[in-house]
Short mmCIF file of C-alpha atoms in Angstrom, two decimals:
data_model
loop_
_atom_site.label_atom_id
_atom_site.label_comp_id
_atom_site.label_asym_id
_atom_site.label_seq_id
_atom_site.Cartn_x
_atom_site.Cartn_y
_atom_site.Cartn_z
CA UNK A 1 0.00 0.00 0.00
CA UNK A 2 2.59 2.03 1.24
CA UNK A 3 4.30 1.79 -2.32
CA UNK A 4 1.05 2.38 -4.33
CA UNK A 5 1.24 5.83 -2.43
CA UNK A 6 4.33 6.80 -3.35
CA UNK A 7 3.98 5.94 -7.27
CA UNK A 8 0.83 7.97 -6.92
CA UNK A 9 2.54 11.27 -5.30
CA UNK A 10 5.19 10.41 -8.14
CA UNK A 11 2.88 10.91 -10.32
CA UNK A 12 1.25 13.55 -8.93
CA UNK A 13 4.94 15.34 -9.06
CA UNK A 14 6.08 14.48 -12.13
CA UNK A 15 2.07 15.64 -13.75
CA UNK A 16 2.83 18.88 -11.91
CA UNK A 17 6.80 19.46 -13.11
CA UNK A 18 5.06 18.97 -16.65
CA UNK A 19 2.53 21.53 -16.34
CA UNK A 20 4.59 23.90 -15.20
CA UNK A 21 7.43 23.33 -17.71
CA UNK A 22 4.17 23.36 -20.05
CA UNK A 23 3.18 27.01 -18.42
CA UNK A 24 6.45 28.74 -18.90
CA UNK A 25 6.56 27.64 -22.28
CA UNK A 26 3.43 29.48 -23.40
CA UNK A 27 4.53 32.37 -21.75
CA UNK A 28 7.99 32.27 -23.53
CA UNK A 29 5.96 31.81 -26.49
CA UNK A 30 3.40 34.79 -25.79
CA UNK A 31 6.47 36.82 -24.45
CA UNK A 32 8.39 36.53 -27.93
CA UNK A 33 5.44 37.08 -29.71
CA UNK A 34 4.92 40.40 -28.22
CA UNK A 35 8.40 41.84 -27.91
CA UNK A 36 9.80 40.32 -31.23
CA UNK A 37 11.80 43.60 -32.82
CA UNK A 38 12.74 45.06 -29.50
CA UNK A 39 16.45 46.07 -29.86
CA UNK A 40 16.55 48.32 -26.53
CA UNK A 41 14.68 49.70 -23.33
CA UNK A 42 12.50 52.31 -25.82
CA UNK A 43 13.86 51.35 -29.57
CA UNK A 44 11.72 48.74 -31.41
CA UNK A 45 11.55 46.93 -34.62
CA UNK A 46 8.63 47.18 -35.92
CA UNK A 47 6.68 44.35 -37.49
CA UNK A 48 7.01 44.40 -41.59
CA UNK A 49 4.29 44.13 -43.94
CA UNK A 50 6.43 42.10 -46.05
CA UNK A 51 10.18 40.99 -45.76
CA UNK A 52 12.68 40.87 -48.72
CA UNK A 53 15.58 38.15 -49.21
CA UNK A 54 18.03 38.59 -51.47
CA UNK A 55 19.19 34.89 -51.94
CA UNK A 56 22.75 33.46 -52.72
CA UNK A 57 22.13 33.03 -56.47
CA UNK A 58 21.36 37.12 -56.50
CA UNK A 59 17.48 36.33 -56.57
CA UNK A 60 15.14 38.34 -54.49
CA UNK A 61 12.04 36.26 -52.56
CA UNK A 62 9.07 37.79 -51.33
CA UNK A 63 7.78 36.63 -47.24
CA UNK A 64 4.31 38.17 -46.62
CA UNK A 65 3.45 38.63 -43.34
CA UNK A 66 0.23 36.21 -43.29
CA UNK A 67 2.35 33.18 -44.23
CA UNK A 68 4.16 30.54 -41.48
CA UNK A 69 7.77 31.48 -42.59
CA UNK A 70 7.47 35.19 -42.22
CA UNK A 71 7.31 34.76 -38.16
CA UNK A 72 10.24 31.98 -38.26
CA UNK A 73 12.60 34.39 -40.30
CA UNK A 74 11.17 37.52 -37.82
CA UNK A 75 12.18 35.68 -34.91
CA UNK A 76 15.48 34.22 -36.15
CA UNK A 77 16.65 37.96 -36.57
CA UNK A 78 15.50 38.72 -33.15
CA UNK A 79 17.64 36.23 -31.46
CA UNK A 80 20.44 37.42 -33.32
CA UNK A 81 20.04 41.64 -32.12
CA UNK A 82 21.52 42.53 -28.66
CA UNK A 83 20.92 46.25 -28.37
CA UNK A 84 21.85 49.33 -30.73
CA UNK A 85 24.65 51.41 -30.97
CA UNK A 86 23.94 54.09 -33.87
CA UNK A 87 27.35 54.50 -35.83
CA UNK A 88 28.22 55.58 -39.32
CA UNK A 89 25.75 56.72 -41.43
CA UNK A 90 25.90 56.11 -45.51
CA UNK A 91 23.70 57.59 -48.76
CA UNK A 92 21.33 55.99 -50.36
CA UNK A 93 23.88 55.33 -53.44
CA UNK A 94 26.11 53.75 -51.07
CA UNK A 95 23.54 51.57 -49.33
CA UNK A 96 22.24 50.34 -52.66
CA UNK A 97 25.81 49.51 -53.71
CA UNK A 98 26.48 47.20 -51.32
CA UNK A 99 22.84 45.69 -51.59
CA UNK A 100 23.64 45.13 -54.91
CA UNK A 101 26.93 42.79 -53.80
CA UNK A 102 25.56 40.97 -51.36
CA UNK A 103 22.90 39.25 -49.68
CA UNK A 104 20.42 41.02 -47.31
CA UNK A 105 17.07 40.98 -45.46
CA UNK A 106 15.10 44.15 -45.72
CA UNK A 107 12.04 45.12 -43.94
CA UNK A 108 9.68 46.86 -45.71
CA UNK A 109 6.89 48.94 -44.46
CA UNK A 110 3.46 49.89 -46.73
CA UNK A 111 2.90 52.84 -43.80
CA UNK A 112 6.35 53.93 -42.48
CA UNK A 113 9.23 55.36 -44.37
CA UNK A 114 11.84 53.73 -42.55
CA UNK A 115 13.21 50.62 -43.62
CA UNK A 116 15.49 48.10 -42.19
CA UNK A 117 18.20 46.55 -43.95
CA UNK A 118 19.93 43.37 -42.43
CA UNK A 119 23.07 42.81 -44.18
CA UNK A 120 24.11 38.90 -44.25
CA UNK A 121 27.40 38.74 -45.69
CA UNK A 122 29.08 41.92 -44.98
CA UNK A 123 31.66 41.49 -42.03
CA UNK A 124 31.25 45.62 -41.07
CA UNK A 125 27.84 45.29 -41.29
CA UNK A 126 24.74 44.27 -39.12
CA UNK A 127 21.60 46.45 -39.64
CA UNK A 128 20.95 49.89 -40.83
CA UNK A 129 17.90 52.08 -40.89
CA UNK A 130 16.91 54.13 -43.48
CA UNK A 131 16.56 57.98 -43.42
CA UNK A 132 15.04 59.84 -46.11
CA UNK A 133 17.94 60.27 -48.16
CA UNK A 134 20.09 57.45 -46.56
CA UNK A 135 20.13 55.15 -43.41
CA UNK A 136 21.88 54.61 -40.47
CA UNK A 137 24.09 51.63 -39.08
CA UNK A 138 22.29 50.29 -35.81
CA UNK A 139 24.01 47.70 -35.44
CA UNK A 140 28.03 46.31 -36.37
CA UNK A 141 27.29 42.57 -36.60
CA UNK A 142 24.49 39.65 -36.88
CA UNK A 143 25.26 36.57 -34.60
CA UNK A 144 25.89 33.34 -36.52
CA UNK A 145 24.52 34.74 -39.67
CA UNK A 146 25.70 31.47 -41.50
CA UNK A 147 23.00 29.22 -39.58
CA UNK A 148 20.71 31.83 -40.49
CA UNK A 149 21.51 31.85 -44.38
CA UNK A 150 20.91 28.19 -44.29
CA UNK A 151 18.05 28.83 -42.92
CA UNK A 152 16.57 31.19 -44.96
CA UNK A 153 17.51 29.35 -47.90
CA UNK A 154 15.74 26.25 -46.66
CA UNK A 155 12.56 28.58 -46.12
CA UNK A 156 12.62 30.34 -49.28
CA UNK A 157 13.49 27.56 -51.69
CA UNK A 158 10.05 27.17 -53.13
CA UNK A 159 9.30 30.90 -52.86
CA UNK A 160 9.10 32.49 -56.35
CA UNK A 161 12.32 33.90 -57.37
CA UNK A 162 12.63 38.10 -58.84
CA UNK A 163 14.85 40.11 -60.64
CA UNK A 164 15.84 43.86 -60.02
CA UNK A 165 16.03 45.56 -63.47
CA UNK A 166 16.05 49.03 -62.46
CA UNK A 167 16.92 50.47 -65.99
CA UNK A 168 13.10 49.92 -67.49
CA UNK A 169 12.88 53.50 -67.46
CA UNK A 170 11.68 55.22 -70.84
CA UNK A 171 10.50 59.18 -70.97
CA UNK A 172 8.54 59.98 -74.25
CA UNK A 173 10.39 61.92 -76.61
CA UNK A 174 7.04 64.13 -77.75
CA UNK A 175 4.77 65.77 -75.15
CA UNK A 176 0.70 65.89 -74.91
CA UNK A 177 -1.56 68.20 -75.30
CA UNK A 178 -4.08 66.47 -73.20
CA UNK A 179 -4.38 63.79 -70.79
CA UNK A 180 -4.99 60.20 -72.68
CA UNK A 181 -7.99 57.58 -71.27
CA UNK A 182 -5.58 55.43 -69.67
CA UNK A 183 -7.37 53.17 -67.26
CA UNK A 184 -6.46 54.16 -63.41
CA UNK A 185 -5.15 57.20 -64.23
CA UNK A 186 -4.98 59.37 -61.08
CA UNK A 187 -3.98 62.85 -59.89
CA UNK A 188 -1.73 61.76 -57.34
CA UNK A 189 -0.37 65.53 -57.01
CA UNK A 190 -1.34 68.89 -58.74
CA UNK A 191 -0.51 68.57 -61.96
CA UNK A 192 1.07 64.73 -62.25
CA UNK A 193 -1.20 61.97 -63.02
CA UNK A 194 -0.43 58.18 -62.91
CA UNK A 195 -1.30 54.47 -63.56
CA UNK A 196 -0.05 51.86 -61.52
CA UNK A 197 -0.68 48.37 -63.70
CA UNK A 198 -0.36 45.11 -62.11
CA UNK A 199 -0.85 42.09 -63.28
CA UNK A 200 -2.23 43.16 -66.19
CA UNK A 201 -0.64 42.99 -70.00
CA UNK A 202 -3.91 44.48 -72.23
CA UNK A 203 -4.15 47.61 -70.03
CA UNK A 204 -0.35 48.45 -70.55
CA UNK A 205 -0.29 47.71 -74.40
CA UNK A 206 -3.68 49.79 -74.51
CA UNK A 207 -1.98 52.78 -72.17
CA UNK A 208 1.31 52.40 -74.54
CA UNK A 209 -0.86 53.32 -77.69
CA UNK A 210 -2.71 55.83 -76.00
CA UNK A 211 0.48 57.22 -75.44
CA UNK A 212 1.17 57.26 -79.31
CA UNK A 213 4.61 56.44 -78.60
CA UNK A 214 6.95 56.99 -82.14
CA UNK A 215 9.62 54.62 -80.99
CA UNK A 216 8.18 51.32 -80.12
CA UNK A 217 11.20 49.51 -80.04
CA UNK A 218 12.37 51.44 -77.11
CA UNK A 219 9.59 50.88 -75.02
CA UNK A 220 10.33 48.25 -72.02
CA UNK A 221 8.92 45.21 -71.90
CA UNK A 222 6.17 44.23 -69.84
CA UNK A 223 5.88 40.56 -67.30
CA UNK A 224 2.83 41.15 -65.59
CA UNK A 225 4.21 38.17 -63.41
CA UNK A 226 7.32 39.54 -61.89
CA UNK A 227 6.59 43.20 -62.77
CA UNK A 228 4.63 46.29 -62.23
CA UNK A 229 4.38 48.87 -64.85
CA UNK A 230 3.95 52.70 -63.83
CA UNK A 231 2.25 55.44 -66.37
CA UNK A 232 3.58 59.22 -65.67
CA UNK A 233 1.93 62.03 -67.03
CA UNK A 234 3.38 65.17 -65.58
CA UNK A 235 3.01 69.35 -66.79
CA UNK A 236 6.55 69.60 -65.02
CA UNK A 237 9.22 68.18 -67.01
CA UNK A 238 10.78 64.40 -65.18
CA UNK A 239 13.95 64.97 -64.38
CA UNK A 240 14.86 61.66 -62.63
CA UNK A 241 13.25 58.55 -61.08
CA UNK A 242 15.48 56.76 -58.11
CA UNK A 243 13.72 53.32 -56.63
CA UNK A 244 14.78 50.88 -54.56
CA UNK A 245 12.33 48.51 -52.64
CA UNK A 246 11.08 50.45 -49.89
CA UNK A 247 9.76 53.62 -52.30
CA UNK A 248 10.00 55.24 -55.36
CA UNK A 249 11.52 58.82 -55.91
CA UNK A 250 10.38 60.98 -58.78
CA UNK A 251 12.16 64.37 -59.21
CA UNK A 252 9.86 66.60 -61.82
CA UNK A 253 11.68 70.00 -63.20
CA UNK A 254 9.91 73.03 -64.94
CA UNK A 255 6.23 73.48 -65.78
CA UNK A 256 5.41 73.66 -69.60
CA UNK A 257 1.26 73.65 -70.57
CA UNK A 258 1.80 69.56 -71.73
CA UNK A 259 2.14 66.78 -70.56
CA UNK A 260 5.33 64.78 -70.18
CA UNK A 261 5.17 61.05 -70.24
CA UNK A 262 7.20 58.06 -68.72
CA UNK A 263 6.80 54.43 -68.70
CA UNK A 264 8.63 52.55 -65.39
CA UNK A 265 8.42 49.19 -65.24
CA UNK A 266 10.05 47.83 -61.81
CA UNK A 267 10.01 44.44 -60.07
CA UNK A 268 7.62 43.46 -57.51
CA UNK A 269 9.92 43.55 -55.14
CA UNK A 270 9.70 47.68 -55.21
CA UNK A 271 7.29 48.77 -52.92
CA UNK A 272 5.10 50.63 -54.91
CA UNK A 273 2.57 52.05 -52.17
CA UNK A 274 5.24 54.06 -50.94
CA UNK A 275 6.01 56.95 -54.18
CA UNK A 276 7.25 60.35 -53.46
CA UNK A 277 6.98 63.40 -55.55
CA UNK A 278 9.66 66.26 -55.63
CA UNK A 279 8.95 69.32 -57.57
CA UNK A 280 11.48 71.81 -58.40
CA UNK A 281 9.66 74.63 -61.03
CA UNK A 282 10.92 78.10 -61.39
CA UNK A 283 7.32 78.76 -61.81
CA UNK A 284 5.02 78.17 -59.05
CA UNK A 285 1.76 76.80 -60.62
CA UNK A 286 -1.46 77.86 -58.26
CA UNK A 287 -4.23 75.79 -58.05
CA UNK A 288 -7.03 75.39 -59.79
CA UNK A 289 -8.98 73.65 -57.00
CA UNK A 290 -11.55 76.47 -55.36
CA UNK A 291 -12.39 74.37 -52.38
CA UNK A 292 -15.16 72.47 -53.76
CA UNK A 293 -15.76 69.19 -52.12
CA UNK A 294 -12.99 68.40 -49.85
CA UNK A 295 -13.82 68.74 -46.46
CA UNK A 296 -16.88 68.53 -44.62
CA UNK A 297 -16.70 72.47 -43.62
CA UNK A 298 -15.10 73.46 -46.82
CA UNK A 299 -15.65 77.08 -47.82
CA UNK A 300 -15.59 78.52 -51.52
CA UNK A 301 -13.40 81.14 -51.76
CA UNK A 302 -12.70 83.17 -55.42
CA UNK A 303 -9.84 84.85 -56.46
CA UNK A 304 -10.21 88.36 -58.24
CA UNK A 305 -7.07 91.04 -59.08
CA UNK A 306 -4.93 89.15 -55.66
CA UNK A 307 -7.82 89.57 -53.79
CA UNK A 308 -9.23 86.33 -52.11
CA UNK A 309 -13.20 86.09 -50.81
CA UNK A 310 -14.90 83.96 -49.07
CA UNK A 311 -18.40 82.95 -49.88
CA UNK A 312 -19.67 82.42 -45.93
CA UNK A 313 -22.79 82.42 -44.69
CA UNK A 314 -24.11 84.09 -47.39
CA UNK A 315 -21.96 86.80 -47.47
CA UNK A 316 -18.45 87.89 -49.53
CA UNK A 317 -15.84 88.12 -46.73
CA UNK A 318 -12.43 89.52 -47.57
CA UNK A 319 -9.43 87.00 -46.35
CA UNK A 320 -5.89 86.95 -46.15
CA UNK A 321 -4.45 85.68 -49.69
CA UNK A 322 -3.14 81.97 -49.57
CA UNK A 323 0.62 82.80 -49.55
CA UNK A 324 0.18 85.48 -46.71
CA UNK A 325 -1.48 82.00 -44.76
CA UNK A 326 1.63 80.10 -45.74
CA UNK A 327 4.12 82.42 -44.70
CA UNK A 328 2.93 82.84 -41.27
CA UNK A 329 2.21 78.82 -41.16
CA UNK A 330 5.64 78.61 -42.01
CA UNK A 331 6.55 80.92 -39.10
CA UNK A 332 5.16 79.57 -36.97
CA UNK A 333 6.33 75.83 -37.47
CA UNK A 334 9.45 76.90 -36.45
CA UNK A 335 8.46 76.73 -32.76
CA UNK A 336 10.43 73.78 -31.02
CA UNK A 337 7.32 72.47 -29.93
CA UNK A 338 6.32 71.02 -33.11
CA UNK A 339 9.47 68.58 -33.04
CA UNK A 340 7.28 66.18 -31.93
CA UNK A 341 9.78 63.44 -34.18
CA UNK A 342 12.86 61.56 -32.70
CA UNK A 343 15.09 63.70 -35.87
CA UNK A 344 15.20 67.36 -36.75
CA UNK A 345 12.24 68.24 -38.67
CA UNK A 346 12.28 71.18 -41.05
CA UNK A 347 8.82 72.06 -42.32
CA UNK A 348 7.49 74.22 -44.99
CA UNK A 349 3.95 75.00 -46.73
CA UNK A 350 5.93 75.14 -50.47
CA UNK A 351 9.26 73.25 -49.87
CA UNK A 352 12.45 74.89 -48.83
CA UNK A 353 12.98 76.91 -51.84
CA UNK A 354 9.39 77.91 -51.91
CA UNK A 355 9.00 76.53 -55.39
CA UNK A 356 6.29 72.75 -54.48
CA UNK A 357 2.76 73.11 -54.79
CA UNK A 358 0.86 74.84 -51.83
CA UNK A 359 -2.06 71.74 -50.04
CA UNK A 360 -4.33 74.13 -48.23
CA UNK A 361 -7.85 74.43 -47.83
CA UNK A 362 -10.58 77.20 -46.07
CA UNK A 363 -13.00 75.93 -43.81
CA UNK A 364 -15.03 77.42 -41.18
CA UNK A 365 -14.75 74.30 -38.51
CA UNK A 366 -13.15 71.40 -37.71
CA UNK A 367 -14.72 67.82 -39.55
CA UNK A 368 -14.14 64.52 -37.75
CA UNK A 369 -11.43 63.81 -40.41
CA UNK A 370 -9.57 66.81 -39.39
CA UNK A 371 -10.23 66.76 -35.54
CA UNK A 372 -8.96 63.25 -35.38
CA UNK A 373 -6.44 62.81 -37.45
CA UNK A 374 -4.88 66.58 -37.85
CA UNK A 375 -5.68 68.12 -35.13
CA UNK A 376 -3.66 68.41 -31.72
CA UNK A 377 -6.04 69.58 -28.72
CA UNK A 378 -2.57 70.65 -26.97
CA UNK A 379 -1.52 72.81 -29.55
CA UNK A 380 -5.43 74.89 -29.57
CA UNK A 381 -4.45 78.74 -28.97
CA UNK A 382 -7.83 80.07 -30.64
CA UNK A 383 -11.36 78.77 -31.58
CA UNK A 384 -12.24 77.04 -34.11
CA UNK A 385 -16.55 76.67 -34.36
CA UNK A 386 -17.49 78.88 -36.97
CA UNK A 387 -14.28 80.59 -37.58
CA UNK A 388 -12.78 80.71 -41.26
CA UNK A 389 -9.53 79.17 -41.46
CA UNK A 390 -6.77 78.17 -43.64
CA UNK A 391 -5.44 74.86 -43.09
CA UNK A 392 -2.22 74.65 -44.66
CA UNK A 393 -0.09 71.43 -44.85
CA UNK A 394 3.47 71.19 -44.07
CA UNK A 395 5.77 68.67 -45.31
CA UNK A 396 8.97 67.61 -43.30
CA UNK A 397 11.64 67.81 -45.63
CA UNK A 398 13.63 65.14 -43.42
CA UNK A 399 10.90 62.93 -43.91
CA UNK A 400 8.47 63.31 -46.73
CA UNK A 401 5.67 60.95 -44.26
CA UNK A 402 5.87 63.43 -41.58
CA UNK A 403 3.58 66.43 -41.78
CA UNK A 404 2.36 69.45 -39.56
CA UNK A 405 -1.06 71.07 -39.78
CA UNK A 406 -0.82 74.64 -39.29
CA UNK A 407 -4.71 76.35 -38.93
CA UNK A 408 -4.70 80.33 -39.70
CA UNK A 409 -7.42 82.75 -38.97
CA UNK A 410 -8.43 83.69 -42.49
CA UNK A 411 -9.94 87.17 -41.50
CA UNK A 412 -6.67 88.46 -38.85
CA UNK A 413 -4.02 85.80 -39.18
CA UNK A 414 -3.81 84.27 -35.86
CA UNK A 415 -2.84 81.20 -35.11
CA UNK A 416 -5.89 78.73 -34.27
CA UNK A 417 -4.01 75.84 -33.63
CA UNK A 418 -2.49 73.11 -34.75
CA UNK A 419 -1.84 69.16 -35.64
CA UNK A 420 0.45 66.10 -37.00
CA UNK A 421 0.54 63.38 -38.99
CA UNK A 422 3.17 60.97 -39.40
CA UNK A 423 3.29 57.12 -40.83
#
């Protein structure tokens, strides 16, 4: 009896050790899970919406973030971090130079600017971040990056396989008069229109001819499969095009009254979610927008020998002209308290040489869009109900995601307040 007992409590123990081992497990588990990326005290790494490998036969693979291998590859990089130690910093030239020789991990983001670039071959090299016109080394060194190779190559060995063929890059020779029916075509800023084609071979052959373009031999090549094609149709001359796969960089010159034209055609590797627009004209084109449908308090304003009026409330009020609202705006975001960013931010209405398009609008309140997602209740110096205001956006110029809303008094010029938005 005695020994029936004690193989019972046995048991009993050994049940017990094996729930508890069982316990701490989970909690590892949950524990990872939730602090996967963090690289100090207050620094994480946030999770990607996709990650890029660039394989040892030069091949890039795609991981998604809603299949199994994206979390093993995640937390293989985690074990490997132990804390940041911001060094050297290099240009984007030099970053894509040595991305080009080697083999790398990058974490790309459809919502943030900032990318992370793990670097798998490179002795000097462990992570860097990106900044706007560059990146940052985080990190010296990866632990045991050759287990982790053999890893990834394991993972990734059934993955479809890209190219990066960033010379598929063709600017029309002849302008246009007027914009062509090219399916998708959108004004994604004043003045430059495009079409982003995926997938799709009939809408980019159609969008080619539409184009009417008198050199069809030098017009890239389309693989719907492994590529995305990208129509441009600009009034400012396109001076350059820089991608790489976090974002695409278009630099427009001079404004002429037709339309340039460029076919891109990139890999799908190239984020193409993330596209920035840099304008530098001589000639400062206004807008032809008068307010009309935008916000929920927009107010129609005219624009008559410099003079601006408002049509509120039934009534023609005189306001302050739209560059007068800029330059105070532009004042006033000099205040340190708008560096509400972990870098220097410089902001401005029209760019630093005053030359970009101005993104303002007149209303007479704040809408829900505004008051939650532009507005800053700590930043309020003035009232807003029923007061006509111009809202004028600023753009970072260390960070083209990061933007300040500046909100003028459109009758005296004060300032009503404020409010940010950054991805």
């Amino acid at each position: 009896m005695k020994r029936v007992l004690i193989y019972i409590l046995l048991l009993i123990i050994i049940f017990i050790s094996l729930f508890i081992i069982f316990r701490i497990e989970m909690n590892n588990e949950i524990i990872q899970e939730n602090t996967v990326g963090k690289v100090a005290e207050d620094t994480d790494i946030p999770k990607p919406d996709r990650i890029i490998y660039k394989n040892k036969e030069g091949k890039y693979v795609i991981i998604y973030h809603d299949v199994e291998n994206f979390q093993l590859i995640y937390n293989e990089l985690y074990y490997r971090i132990s804390g940041i130690n911001e060094r050297k910093t290099y240009t984007e030239y030099e970053i894509t130079k040595m991305q080009d020789e080697g083999q790398f991990i990058e974490f790309d983001y459809d919502t943030k600017s900032k990318n992370y670039v793990f670097f798998l071959d490179n002795p000097e090299l462990g992570i860097i971040k990106r900044t706007a016109n560059g990146g940052q080394v985080i990190l010296n060194d990866l632990k045991d990056k050759e287990s982790l190779i053999k890893k990834l190559e394991d993972w990734t060995k059934y993955y479809k396989k890209y190219d990066f063929n960033r010379g598929k890059n063709y600017t029309l020779k002849s302008s246009l008069d007027t914009l062509p029916n090219i399916t998708n075509l959108v004004e994604e800023k004043e003045w430059v229109y495009q079409s982003i084609i995926d997938n799709n071979e009939i809408d980019y052959q159609n969008a080619v001819k539409l184009l009417g373009a008198q050199s069809p031999d030098d017009i890239p090549a389309f693989d719907p499969n492994y590529e995305t094609a990208i129509i441009t149709l600009s009034k400012y001359e396109i001076k350059n095009i820089k991608q790489n796969i976090g974002n695409i960089k278009y630099e427009f010159g001079d404004y002429q009254d037709k339309y340039f034209a460029n076919i891109l055609i990139v890999s799908k590797i190239v984020n193409t979610n993330c596209i920035y627009y840099n304008i530098n004209s001589s000639t400062l084109i206004p807008s032809e927008s008068m307010n009309t449908n935008i916000d929920d308090y927009a107010v129609e304003y005219t624009i008559k020998d410099g003079k601006y009026n408002a049509n509120y409330n039934n009534q023609q009020i005189e306001i302050i002209p739209l560059d007068k609202a800029c330059d105070i705006a532009d004042n006033e975001a000099k205040k340190e308290k708008y560096q509400y960013q972990s870098w220097r931010s410089e902001f401005y209405s029209r760019g630093k040489n005053m030359q970009d398009s101005v993104s303002a609008e007149l209303i007479s309140d704040l809408s829900p869009i505004s008051k939650g997602y532009h507005w800053n209740p700590n930043w309020q110096v003035g009232e807003y109900r029923n007061t006509l205001m111009w809202k004028i956006r600023l753009f970072d110029e260390n960070d083209p995601l990061t933007n300040l809303y500046i909100y003028v008094n459109a009758i005296n010029g004060d300032i009503v307040g404020a409010g940010d938005s950054s991805d």
